[in-house]
């Protein structure tokens, strides 16, 4: 009954705030205390009792009341942080103010006139309402800084968010400002050996404070997409600076909480149905805070940190240089993790969580399945991108395959669902990054024995076979929004091809099938970039023949069997009549892969349109991904295994820019909210791109000849010239119809001295740029938007970073 009364009082206070025509004095504590004193409202109650329309009404009609409400709530958090929340009443006030600010902040951010409010100061307030150590700092802090410092303090508040080491009594209560928070890291792991006893109340309180912190950072959602690196998030910049004395213990706490989480627990079937897992909520908020703070640094500071890691000699102090690592301390700490036991702990933790949805049990739905796999992929990406030692650690053992298999599982699972395009891009970007390193290709030769539930052809082979089979399926059975990924998928196969010791017959057939489809005249003449796909595939075959001929009899046999494809490619007609005839055939065909960005439903053999998402699914739009030549740089592998960068030439893929597509969308959230439909996908952008690429170009003889002459067919033609007569002779002499003897012959054959001189191995390494940084920003915030629907923090606010569509 009392609970109903407190909700009633709270609701009355909200109504009073919206109906009062005169500003309420800040000193009127009796009025303001109604919002946070003695209430047992949950965060869900606050979202229900403070409707969006009323927040906007106060913002427009009584701006001073809204300003005072925000200031007073923030003041309570600062006071709670100063006092250490020693009483239950203080803790309740802090939680209520946290929930209220979480509710209100998005409506502050959506109005450009209000956005600077938290970066203003309150006259007469010292820095964060307190003096510094010297005691002479009278300069007022902006409200945002005071709020962020208060949240940081509260995250290490004894008996509120951490377990105190001392027995609690009024005399021995620890002063929050004298606490060394490094002794109170939330979980054992990186840099911390002691695991505190689990306390679900502390987990709940941490989760609420992290939710408010994430809401503070979400100002980025209300700014239109911009690829300028100067466009930094001031909230993240301050929170991850040296001004925050808890930066290191907080980064470590967030990371350890994520990496130590085991959703299966003791393995009791259906345990997730018997009790609510408060730790999972905390893990989800922790990983979202991590990826947002780490997303922030995308420029020179990171590359400087990586260079610092790569150079063993420390530069002289007189040299002019960037500071040691990035200014963002979270990125700085991440880039400096180097102990093998720490790297192993992180890798095992991420692999365990990513593999969780793949677990097979005899009892259906008996084990807990996590839902934050997209955030895990982003965090893994950040580690590989920012910490070279971690990347090398991942690649030096077969543990990398524990990451690869779940990524391939997610790619296969999402390939037919148009609401998960971003997940597809994320997975492919990670594999592209890994494929730039030689060790990755070598590790792929490990036999694939694990049987993960995937609807792909059965094969006996290696992890490389698995990768090729799934990539073939994505290209042939996916939907149109995946077409910008074709270049990336084939680039990965090119990067690993020199190291593949033995492809299975299934994988060999898949590669030849792709070449067959991509080399048809109507496809080659339908877009200015399509011939690049043929070049990629020919490079794959050349790499394997030149460097791994001995073990690849299956591929050599398939090339011999499909030799007509290569002969037709060598004799590709380039006269005007033939080009027109091929284009006419394309119009009649209405099937096969189309790389033009038209809205026509053209797809490859066996393809199907994207499966509709479940009703009520929300999608968020994504920025365009740059062409493959923009996100990779070429490196040549020397005989000693070292890589030398190859100068960029504009001629090879001068037109690759046209292959980008905007308006892809991603991430699923089965949120059954209002039935309205958002038709706000970037259709205008997509149609504009398609009209540009279609209208400005048409195939002509000069264009065909310009790239046909460069087709790298010499090695394959020489192989066919030598082996085809030998194979035919064996078949005639022995009357063979069984391919096993031919394979046996090829297996023991050799082409030493008969093939052209091996070409140098060319690797295309992932290279970040402003376009990919912008893509990641929209993807990360799109994931976070859709994953925070209970309570719906940003739902129905004026988001400008991306567009939202209900399927």
CSV table of N, CA and C in Angstrom, one decimal, residues 44 53 60 82 150 153 164 186 222 228 284 293 297 314 316 323 325 327 479 547 564 595 632 656 672 746 787 803:
chain,number,residue,atom,x,y,z
A,44,UNK,N,11.9,1.1,-13.9
A,44,UNK,CA,10.7,1.0,-14.8
A,44,UNK,C,9.6,1.9,-14.4
A,53,UNK,N,6.3,13.1,-23.3
A,53,UNK,CA,5.6,14.3,-23.6
A,53,UNK,C,5.7,15.4,-22.5
A,60,UNK,N,10.2,22.9,-22.9
A,60,UNK,CA,9.8,24.1,-23.8
A,60,UNK,C,9.2,25.2,-23.0
A,82,UNK,N,30.3,12.3,-1.9
A,82,UNK,CA,31.2,12.9,-0.9
A,82,UNK,C,31.0,12.2,0.4
A,150,UNK,N,31.2,12.2,-9.9
A,150,UNK,CA,30.3,11.6,-8.8
A,150,UNK,C,30.0,10.1,-9.2
A,153,UNK,N,33.0,8.0,-8.5
A,153,UNK,CA,33.2,7.8,-7.0
A,153,UNK,C,32.2,6.8,-6.5
A,164,UNK,N,33.3,-3.5,1.6
A,164,UNK,CA,34.4,-2.8,2.3
A,164,UNK,C,35.3,-3.8,3.0
A,186,UNK,N,36.3,-5.0,-9.1
A,186,UNK,CA,35.1,-5.8,-8.9
A,186,UNK,C,35.3,-7.3,-9.1
A,222,UNK,N,22.7,11.9,-30.9
A,222,UNK,CA,21.9,13.0,-31.3
A,222,UNK,C,22.6,14.0,-32.2
A,228,UNK,N,34.7,13.4,-39.3
A,228,UNK,CA,35.8,14.2,-38.7
A,228,UNK,C,36.2,13.6,-37.4
A,284,UNK,N,26.4,-7.0,-19.3
A,284,UNK,CA,25.9,-6.3,-20.6
A,284,UNK,C,26.2,-4.8,-20.5
A,293,UNK,N,33.6,3.7,-24.9
A,293,UNK,CA,34.7,4.5,-24.5
A,293,UNK,C,35.9,4.1,-25.4
A,297,UNK,N,38.6,6.6,-29.6
A,297,UNK,CA,39.9,6.9,-30.2
A,297,UNK,C,40.1,6.2,-31.5
A,314,UNK,N,63.4,2.9,-26.1
A,314,UNK,CA,62.6,4.1,-25.7
A,314,UNK,C,63.3,5.3,-26.3
A,316,UNK,N,64.6,9.2,-26.8
A,316,UNK,CA,65.2,10.2,-25.8
A,316,UNK,C,64.2,11.2,-25.4
A,323,UNK,N,52.4,12.0,-26.7
A,323,UNK,CA,52.5,11.4,-25.4
A,323,UNK,C,52.4,9.9,-25.4
A,325,UNK,N,51.2,6.9,-25.6
A,325,UNK,CA,49.8,6.3,-25.8
A,325,UNK,C,48.8,7.4,-25.9
A,327,UNK,N,45.5,9.8,-25.2
A,327,UNK,CA,45.0,10.6,-24.0
A,327,UNK,C,43.8,9.8,-23.4
A,479,UNK,N,21.5,-11.9,-49.4
A,479,UNK,CA,20.6,-11.0,-50.0
A,479,UNK,C,21.4,-9.8,-50.5
A,547,UNK,N,52.3,-22.1,-54.6
A,547,UNK,CA,52.9,-22.3,-53.2
A,547,UNK,C,52.4,-23.6,-52.5
A,564,UNK,N,37.0,-25.3,-69.1
A,564,UNK,CA,36.3,-24.5,-70.1
A,564,UNK,C,36.1,-23.1,-69.5
A,595,UNK,N,25.9,-6.8,-59.2
A,595,UNK,CA,26.7,-5.9,-58.4
A,595,UNK,C,26.3,-4.4,-58.6
A,632,UNK,N,42.0,-1.4,-47.2
A,632,UNK,CA,43.1,-2.3,-47.1
A,632,UNK,C,44.4,-1.6,-47.7
A,656,UNK,N,36.5,1.6,-57.5
A,656,UNK,CA,36.0,0.8,-56.5
A,656,UNK,C,35.0,1.6,-55.6
A,672,UNK,N,8.4,-5.7,-28.7
A,672,UNK,CA,7.0,-5.6,-29.2
A,672,UNK,C,6.3,-4.3,-28.7
A,746,UNK,N,47.5,-37.0,-59.6
A,746,UNK,CA,47.8,-35.6,-59.4
A,746,UNK,C,48.5,-35.4,-58.1
A,787,UNK,N,19.6,-2.7,-27.8
A,787,UNK,CA,19.8,-3.7,-26.7
A,787,UNK,C,19.3,-3.1,-25.4
A,803,UNK,N,19.1,6.0,-38.5
A,803,UNK,CA,17.6,6.0,-38.7
A,803,UNK,C,17.1,4.7,-38.2
